[in-house]
């Protein structure tokens, strides 16, 4: 049921459907293609290589690169949100409630205290949902491009290691021109202004 | 031959399939209909061969497990000529789920029916080779049925218990 | 100069004796390396390791089965043409001395064979089944 | 002379009929895959051979079945997005789009224009990445080792543009119902543009290196011809269907996102052979580059995600939503019972249908042709098995 | 001293020393191929082993091959399987016996030199055939059958191209062929047979590539289809000898043969350059041909076996017959 050129236009009136066809590629005499190919490889041989020599030099990682997940322990309130949202169930959190005197000293307030925070990287699928949902900015993506362990059981990392990885976390980057953050709910204020083109 | 809107196409489908199907409706630009298992072969044949419908493109066939209400086999066809999608819902009983094969009309249904058969346990009568497609020969059960529990979620306790003391005990919220 | 069996190393057969020694030395080289390999390499034969490779599944049937070879006719043609080549070489060496006569004669010979090739071509022998 | 050289087929047939023991040949059953370079993945093709001619070839799938559809039922849509990108790992972002389109339609969410534009940009970059991979590996399968290296060179810039924006190189997980996970960082537009320009400069090299090459033509022209009617019957889609001469492209047939605002063509083959499919791939890269260029230069300001409730609950109902994946039509059939997790989510992946037609194409082909056919059927095993 | 050199055994020993060069030459060529291939693909190739541009890569590979386990599959024909590296290596190495590196610098100047090279070079294919059959593997079997088919396809063009050169020189001795090329001299420049035999040279190169089972004619060992075909079951040092070493040695051998036939072998391009030893010129010319072979390998896709047959029988063989006719006509034209 090959569709002819005239039919094609009728099929999609919404927008003109322009099709290209290989019949329009030009025919060449035998051997031209072979010689052209040789020319391309020769040209590349005489131009510098594009690769980097990996262990000595490595390509820079972008700030968002998902290497390892770092934990800022003091920010964690043991709300369990990350563990609940994790699709792989790879975050283990343990904690207990502790009564502490608040600064005013009026009455003891209960605080959640973090006892254990571990991520099983053998299960983790690096989706970053935990980082995304954390309401108190306790989880961050850190940069590491060659993370590995010799044994699968060693892939579960406890708090100490996750804290250490905070040093790998890059500073937050600027957004592209025209970015305005999430749309504001109408109830919260006037509708987001300036949807006009700013150009890039 | 011209491209028609979904409403117009729905009218065409319902007029052509009046005796064979019911519950015609347009959802999100796609035409849907309910077909009894005994009529499905005729319906699919009409959809494919009728020049006013020309649903020659076989998109997919799959199932939905409605538990007590039985299964629902979903067949989606597309008409390249008219740019319209037709979806068919075939109710199949929960006990001995079975419906005739449509491999006689769309050879492509072969693999789709095999998949639906192993995943839901629906028998496609007259299928030339109704063996398992993905699963090993000796696999017991039908994974996509609702009563088939996802093993990984059964063996492992939920780590997301809200109360920390409860989580320490390994309990499930 | 005396050599092994009085043939060594000059004279017509001498050349070929060099060749034989050369070949033996080559075999020795390969054998030596293989011997070294035997000394230093591990030997851990396992059932799976000794199985014939067939993309990771148990092989079906044997690899030494009789199969259709589609170039049987090419092989026959090849024999004919290779014989032609044998005739061609002595002629190639001396044709200049004999001159035009030898040239024409050989061209007739080649033309007949070329005709045979053309015939095979027309009979579609030169296409695979 | 005619008795000396009878036509070979007659001669062999007579010999076979006469039961000549010396000419007895057997058909050979050969497993190609699951561990075979030509199936690039764990696909297995069981072929019955008569010499080098394929009598019967049947793909055996399931070595990579991960039960995506079952897993979908246990997850909410943010989690599903991340799972979707693992079906066809070469075009993760394109897998995510129809899933969130389905949710948006069911929930009547509005997607901001900027998010739509960025979706188009990244989907098309992803398409180019996927096509580059296949143009390269197709050469590799035919024995040309160089094109794949050039393809990876061109991939690198675009790949880093995607990485800059999403943080991932294969599994992007960037689409969210209602928009995007976050806005793209400063420098994304420049980097993507640079990548597109470099690609546009490099494409003539691919054309000369393979498409103009006489050996490549000999290996692909007329090899693995897919009849358009058969292709439709089997639900084949994407570059393969268009290679067979049918101009069906979801981006034009049922425009989603805002594809109807961009100027691009649909390359369509004429013979439906391996060469045409490869040709379509190369042309589609050019067209995608055009779309990306238009969208980048036209990127509006605004928010990256619309007004989305904190907890996504999908209203009761069912929807079939599809999009044009690099490999063909990808669609999800979602049944919702009013909860956060879908009641049933069927993924209709392009490679599944595309590979099911292969037995028809293998019949009568030679073993080396099989490599050309499989190489030009452009499949990802994860996309077949899900 | 002169007496010692005159001694036949000493001479024989010296001649055998060529063998000691062959394996290092293989390693060097392997490295060169890796590097050229890499640069043609916009890569760098090996950079670490040995320090300078990874010069020791192939050496390291070689050591690794020696250290690896040598597996013979259970179903294989053990004796034939084990014999293969000897056959392929022998076929590859025998070519060097007659290649002259100077007027008198040749192991044995056989009177039928051209014939001998052609015969020796096809021994290697027998090795591939043996490997394929003895492995009892279906991929290997197909590879072996393809190898046999290939022999049929390339042998004739190769022979006919060489025959045309023999006509030009009036001899089958390789030394005579080089001397014949030196006799064509214009203003001190030695003109090789190349301008007269350009068609023959192209035929020779094509057929030689097919004989070496190198891309675009590597169907017997096609890795994407047959998983190195005949050598699928080979491991370790046997694999290295049967496939790599044999291929590179015969590559050097055939390139040197081609350089001798068409490019004037050890003859310098100009009589004023006679003071540079002939071996340098031979090496340069051989390297030129080797580069051509490597260049082609990294550029083209692979042909199909039946296409090679068709190409050989419908194009190369008629063309080489015409070439012989033209050569004869050329020789008989009085002004040459």
CSV table of N, CA, C and O in Angstrom, one decimal, chain E residues 130-204:
chain,number,residue,atom,x,y,z
E,130,UNK,N,41.3,-26.3,7.5
E,130,UNK,CA,41.4,-27.3,8.5
E,130,UNK,C,40.9,-26.9,9.8
E,130,UNK,O,40.2,-27.6,10.6
E,131,UNK,N,41.1,-25.6,10.2
E,131,UNK,CA,40.6,-25.1,11.4
E,131,UNK,C,39.1,-25.1,11.5
E,131,UNK,O,38.5,-25.5,12.5
E,132,UNK,N,38.5,-24.7,10.4
E,132,UNK,CA,37.0,-24.7,10.3
E,132,UNK,C,36.4,-26.1,10.5
E,132,UNK,O,35.5,-26.3,11.2
E,133,UNK,N,37.0,-27.0,9.8
E,133,UNK,CA,36.4,-28.4,9.9
E,133,UNK,C,36.7,-29.1,11.2
E,133,UNK,O,35.8,-29.7,11.8
E,134,UNK,N,37.9,-28.9,11.7
E,134,UNK,CA,38.2,-29.6,12.9
E,134,UNK,C,37.5,-29.1,14.2
E,134,UNK,O,37.4,-29.8,15.2
E,135,UNK,N,37.1,-27.8,14.1
E,135,UNK,CA,36.5,-27.2,15.3
E,135,UNK,C,35.1,-27.8,15.6
E,135,UNK,O,34.7,-27.7,16.8
E,136,UNK,N,34.5,-28.5,14.7
E,136,UNK,CA,33.1,-29.0,14.8
E,136,UNK,C,32.2,-28.0,15.3
E,136,UNK,O,31.3,-28.2,16.1
E,137,UNK,N,32.4,-26.8,14.8
E,137,UNK,CA,31.5,-25.7,15.2
E,137,UNK,C,30.8,-25.2,13.9
E,137,UNK,O,31.5,-25.1,12.9
E,138,UNK,N,29.6,-24.9,14.0
E,138,UNK,CA,28.9,-24.5,12.8
E,138,UNK,C,29.4,-23.2,12.2
E,138,UNK,O,29.4,-23.1,10.9
E,139,UNK,N,29.7,-22.3,13.0
E,139,UNK,CA,30.2,-21.0,12.5
E,139,UNK,C,31.6,-21.3,11.8
E,139,UNK,O,31.8,-20.7,10.8
E,140,UNK,N,32.4,-22.1,12.5
E,140,UNK,CA,33.7,-22.4,11.9
E,140,UNK,C,33.5,-23.1,10.5
E,140,UNK,O,34.2,-22.8,9.6
E,141,UNK,N,32.5,-24.0,10.5
E,141,UNK,CA,32.3,-24.7,9.2
E,141,UNK,C,32.0,-23.8,8.1
E,141,UNK,O,32.5,-23.8,7.0
E,142,UNK,N,31.1,-22.8,8.4
E,142,UNK,CA,30.7,-21.9,7.4
E,142,UNK,C,31.9,-21.0,7.0
E,142,UNK,O,32.2,-20.7,5.9
E,143,UNK,N,32.7,-20.7,8.0
E,143,UNK,CA,34.0,-19.9,7.7
E,143,UNK,C,34.9,-20.7,6.8
E,143,UNK,O,35.5,-20.1,5.9
E,144,UNK,N,35.0,-22.0,7.1
E,144,UNK,CA,35.9,-22.8,6.3
E,144,UNK,C,35.4,-22.9,4.9
E,144,UNK,O,36.2,-22.8,3.9
E,145,UNK,N,34.1,-23.1,4.7
E,145,UNK,CA,33.6,-23.2,3.4
E,145,UNK,C,33.8,-21.9,2.6
E,145,UNK,O,34.1,-21.9,1.4
E,146,UNK,N,33.6,-20.8,3.4
E,146,UNK,CA,33.8,-19.5,2.7
E,146,UNK,C,35.3,-19.4,2.3
E,146,UNK,O,35.6,-18.8,1.3
E,147,UNK,N,36.2,-19.8,3.2
E,147,UNK,CA,37.6,-19.8,2.9
E,147,UNK,C,37.9,-20.5,1.6
E,147,UNK,O,38.6,-20.0,0.7
E,148,UNK,N,37.3,-21.7,1.5
E,148,UNK,CA,37.5,-22.5,0.2
E,148,UNK,C,37.0,-21.7,-1.0
E,148,UNK,O,37.6,-21.7,-2.0
E,149,UNK,N,35.8,-21.2,-0.8
E,149,UNK,CA,35.2,-20.4,-1.9
E,149,UNK,C,36.1,-19.3,-2.3
E,149,UNK,O,36.3,-18.9,-3.5
E,150,UNK,N,36.7,-18.6,-1.3
E,150,UNK,CA,37.5,-17.5,-1.5
E,150,UNK,C,38.8,-17.9,-2.3
E,150,UNK,O,39.2,-17.1,-3.2
E,151,UNK,N,39.3,-19.0,-2.0
E,151,UNK,CA,40.5,-19.5,-2.7
E,151,UNK,C,40.2,-19.6,-4.2
E,151,UNK,O,41.0,-19.1,-5.0
E,152,UNK,N,39.0,-20.1,-4.5
E,152,UNK,CA,38.7,-20.2,-5.9
E,152,UNK,C,38.5,-18.9,-6.6
E,152,UNK,O,38.9,-18.7,-7.7
E,153,UNK,N,38.1,-17.9,-5.8
E,153,UNK,CA,37.8,-16.6,-6.4
E,153,UNK,C,39.1,-15.8,-6.7
E,153,UNK,O,39.2,-15.2,-7.7
E,154,UNK,N,40.0,-15.8,-5.7
E,154,UNK,CA,41.1,-14.8,-5.9
E,154,UNK,C,42.3,-15.4,-6.6
E,154,UNK,O,43.1,-14.7,-7.1
E,155,UNK,N,42.4,-16.8,-6.5
E,155,UNK,CA,43.7,-17.4,-7.0
E,155,UNK,C,44.0,-17.1,-8.5
E,155,UNK,O,45.1,-16.7,-8.8
E,156,UNK,N,42.9,-17.2,-9.3
E,156,UNK,CA,43.1,-16.9,-10.7
E,156,UNK,C,43.6,-15.5,-11.0
E,156,UNK,O,44.6,-15.3,-11.8
E,157,UNK,N,42.8,-14.5,-10.5
E,157,UNK,CA,43.3,-13.1,-10.8
E,157,UNK,C,44.7,-12.9,-10.4
E,157,UNK,O,45.5,-12.2,-11.1
E,158,UNK,N,45.1,-13.5,-9.2
E,158,UNK,CA,46.4,-13.3,-8.7
E,158,UNK,C,47.4,-13.9,-9.7
E,158,UNK,O,48.4,-13.3,-10.1
E,159,UNK,N,47.2,-15.1,-10.1
E,159,UNK,CA,48.1,-15.8,-11.0
E,159,UNK,C,48.2,-15.1,-12.3
E,159,UNK,O,49.3,-14.9,-12.9
E,160,UNK,N,47.0,-14.6,-12.9
E,160,UNK,CA,47.0,-14.0,-14.2
E,160,UNK,C,47.7,-12.6,-14.1
E,160,UNK,O,48.4,-12.2,-15.1
E,161,UNK,N,47.6,-11.9,-13.0
E,161,UNK,CA,48.3,-10.6,-12.8
E,161,UNK,C,49.8,-10.9,-12.8
E,161,UNK,O,50.6,-10.1,-13.4
E,162,UNK,N,50.2,-11.9,-12.1
E,162,UNK,CA,51.6,-12.2,-12.0
E,162,UNK,C,52.2,-12.7,-13.4
E,162,UNK,O,53.3,-12.4,-13.7
E,163,UNK,N,51.3,-13.4,-14.1
E,163,UNK,CA,51.7,-13.9,-15.4
E,163,UNK,C,52.1,-12.7,-16.4
E,163,UNK,O,53.0,-12.8,-17.1
E,164,UNK,N,51.3,-11.7,-16.2
E,164,UNK,CA,51.5,-10.5,-17.1
E,164,UNK,C,52.9,-9.9,-16.8
E,164,UNK,O,53.6,-9.5,-17.7
E,165,UNK,N,53.2,-9.9,-15.5
E,165,UNK,CA,54.6,-9.4,-15.1
E,165,UNK,C,55.7,-10.3,-15.6
E,165,UNK,O,56.7,-9.8,-16.2
E,166,UNK,N,55.4,-11.6,-15.5
E,166,UNK,CA,56.4,-12.5,-16.1
E,166,UNK,C,56.6,-12.3,-17.5
E,166,UNK,O,57.7,-12.4,-18.1
E,167,UNK,N,55.5,-12.0,-18.3
E,167,UNK,CA,55.7,-11.7,-19.7
E,167,UNK,C,56.5,-10.4,-19.9
E,167,UNK,O,57.4,-10.4,-20.8
E,168,UNK,N,56.3,-9.4,-19.1
E,168,UNK,CA,57.1,-8.2,-19.2
E,168,UNK,C,58.6,-8.5,-19.0
E,168,UNK,O,59.5,-8.0,-19.7
E,169,UNK,N,58.9,-9.4,-18.0
E,169,UNK,CA,60.3,-9.6,-17.6
E,169,UNK,C,60.9,-10.7,-18.4
E,169,UNK,O,62.1,-10.8,-18.6
E,170,UNK,N,60.1,-11.6,-18.9
E,170,UNK,CA,60.6,-12.8,-19.6
E,170,UNK,C,61.2,-13.8,-18.7
E,170,UNK,O,62.1,-14.6,-19.1
E,171,UNK,N,60.9,-13.7,-17.4
E,171,UNK,CA,61.4,-14.7,-16.5
E,171,UNK,C,60.5,-14.9,-15.3
E,171,UNK,O,59.7,-14.0,-15.0
E,172,UNK,N,60.7,-16.0,-14.6
E,172,UNK,CA,59.9,-16.2,-13.4
E,172,UNK,C,60.7,-16.0,-12.1
E,172,UNK,O,60.2,-16.1,-11.0
E,173,UNK,N,62.0,-15.7,-12.3
E,173,UNK,CA,62.9,-15.4,-11.2
E,173,UNK,C,62.6,-14.0,-10.7
E,173,UNK,O,62.6,-13.1,-11.5
E,174,UNK,N,62.5,-13.8,-9.4
E,174,UNK,CA,62.1,-12.5,-8.9
E,174,UNK,C,63.3,-11.6,-9.1
E,174,UNK,O,63.1,-10.4,-9.3
E,175,UNK,N,64.6,-12.1,-9.0
E,175,UNK,CA,65.7,-11.2,-9.2
E,175,UNK,C,65.7,-10.7,-10.6
E,175,UNK,O,65.9,-9.5,-10.9
E,176,UNK,N,65.4,-11.6,-11.5
E,176,UNK,CA,65.4,-11.2,-13.0
E,176,UNK,C,64.3,-10.2,-13.2
E,176,UNK,O,64.5,-9.3,-14.0
E,177,UNK,N,63.2,-10.3,-12.5
E,177,UNK,CA,62.1,-9.4,-12.7
E,177,UNK,C,62.5,-8.0,-12.2
E,177,UNK,O,62.3,-7.0,-12.9
E,178,UNK,N,63.2,-7.9,-11.1
E,178,UNK,CA,63.7,-6.6,-10.6
E,178,UNK,C,64.7,-6.1,-11.6
E,178,UNK,O,64.7,-4.9,-12.0
E,179,UNK,N,65.6,-6.9,-12.0
E,179,UNK,CA,66.6,-6.5,-13.0
E,179,UNK,C,66.0,-6.0,-14.3
E,179,UNK,O,66.5,-5.0,-14.9
E,180,UNK,N,64.9,-6.6,-14.7
E,180,UNK,CA,64.2,-6.2,-15.9
E,180,UNK,C,63.7,-4.8,-15.7
E,180,UNK,O,63.6,-4.0,-16.6
E,181,UNK,N,63.2,-4.5,-14.5
E,181,UNK,CA,62.6,-3.2,-14.2
E,181,UNK,C,63.7,-2.2,-14.2
E,181,UNK,O,63.5,-1.0,-14.5
E,182,UNK,N,64.9,-2.6,-13.7
E,182,UNK,CA,66.1,-1.7,-13.7
E,182,UNK,C,66.5,-1.3,-15.1
E,182,UNK,O,67.2,-0.3,-15.3
E,183,UNK,N,66.2,-2.2,-16.0
E,183,UNK,CA,66.7,-2.0,-17.4
E,183,UNK,C,65.9,-0.9,-18.1
E,183,UNK,O,66.4,-0.4,-19.1
E,184,UNK,N,64.8,-0.6,-17.6
E,184,UNK,CA,64.0,0.5,-18.2
E,184,UNK,C,64.5,1.7,-17.5
E,184,UNK,O,64.1,2.0,-16.4
E,185,UNK,N,65.3,2.5,-18.2
E,185,UNK,CA,65.9,3.6,-17.6
E,185,UNK,C,65.7,4.9,-18.4
E,185,UNK,O,66.1,4.9,-19.6
E,186,UNK,N,65.1,5.9,-17.8
E,186,UNK,CA,65.0,7.2,-18.6
E,186,UNK,C,65.7,8.3,-17.8
E,186,UNK,O,65.3,8.5,-16.6
E,187,UNK,N,66.7,8.8,-18.3
E,187,UNK,CA,67.5,9.9,-17.6
E,187,UNK,C,67.9,9.5,-16.2
E,187,UNK,O,67.8,10.2,-15.3
E,188,UNK,N,68.3,8.2,-16.1
E,188,UNK,CA,68.8,7.8,-14.8
E,188,UNK,C,67.6,7.3,-13.9
E,188,UNK,O,67.9,6.6,-12.9
E,189,UNK,N,66.4,7.6,-14.2
E,189,UNK,CA,65.3,7.1,-13.4
E,189,UNK,C,64.9,5.7,-13.9
E,189,UNK,O,64.7,5.4,-15.0
E,190,UNK,N,64.9,4.8,-12.9
E,190,UNK,CA,64.4,3.4,-13.2
E,190,UNK,C,62.9,3.4,-13.2
E,190,UNK,O,62.2,3.8,-12.2
E,191,UNK,N,62.3,3.0,-14.3
E,191,UNK,CA,60.8,3.0,-14.4
E,191,UNK,C,60.4,1.6,-14.0
E,191,UNK,O,60.7,0.6,-14.7
E,192,UNK,N,59.6,1.4,-12.9
E,192,UNK,CA,59.1,0.0,-12.6
E,192,UNK,C,58.0,-0.4,-13.6
E,192,UNK,O,57.6,0.4,-14.4
E,193,UNK,N,57.5,-1.6,-13.4
E,193,UNK,CA,56.4,-2.1,-14.3
E,193,UNK,C,55.1,-1.4,-14.0
E,193,UNK,O,54.1,-1.5,-14.8
E,194,UNK,N,55.0,-0.6,-12.9
E,194,UNK,CA,53.7,-0.1,-12.4
E,194,UNK,C,53.0,0.7,-13.6
E,194,UNK,O,51.8,0.4,-13.8
E,195,UNK,N,53.6,1.6,-14.3
E,195,UNK,CA,52.8,2.4,-15.3
E,195,UNK,C,52.3,1.5,-16.4
E,195,UNK,O,51.3,1.7,-16.9
E,196,UNK,N,53.0,0.4,-16.7
E,196,UNK,CA,52.6,-0.5,-17.8
E,196,UNK,C,51.6,-1.5,-17.3
E,196,UNK,O,50.8,-2.0,-18.0
E,197,UNK,N,51.7,-1.8,-16.0
E,197,UNK,CA,50.8,-2.8,-15.4
E,197,UNK,C,49.9,-2.3,-14.3
E,197,UNK,O,49.6,-2.9,-13.4
E,198,UNK,N,49.4,-1.1,-14.5
E,198,UNK,CA,48.5,-0.5,-13.5
E,198,UNK,C,47.3,-1.3,-13.3
E,198,UNK,O,46.9,-1.5,-12.1
E,199,UNK,N,46.7,-1.8,-14.4
E,199,UNK,CA,45.6,-2.7,-14.2
E,199,UNK,C,46.0,-4.0,-13.4
E,199,UNK,O,45.3,-4.4,-12.5
E,200,UNK,N,47.1,-4.5,-13.8
E,200,UNK,CA,47.6,-5.7,-13.1
E,200,UNK,C,47.8,-5.5,-11.7
E,200,UNK,O,47.5,-6.3,-10.8
E,201,UNK,N,48.3,-4.3,-11.4
E,201,UNK,CA,48.6,-3.9,-10.0
E,201,UNK,C,47.3,-3.9,-9.1
E,201,UNK,O,47.3,-4.4,-8.0
E,202,UNK,N,46.3,-3.3,-9.7
E,202,UNK,CA,45.0,-3.2,-9.0
E,202,UNK,C,44.4,-4.6,-8.8
E,202,UNK,O,44.0,-4.9,-7.7
E,203,UNK,N,44.5,-5.4,-9.9
E,203,UNK,CA,44.0,-6.8,-9.7
E,203,UNK,C,44.8,-7.5,-8.6
E,203,UNK,O,44.2,-8.2,-7.8
E,204,UNK,N,46.1,-7.3,-8.7
E,204,UNK,CA,47.0,-8.0,-7.7
E,204,UNK,C,46.6,-7.6,-6.3
E,204,UNK,O,46.4,-8.4,-5.4
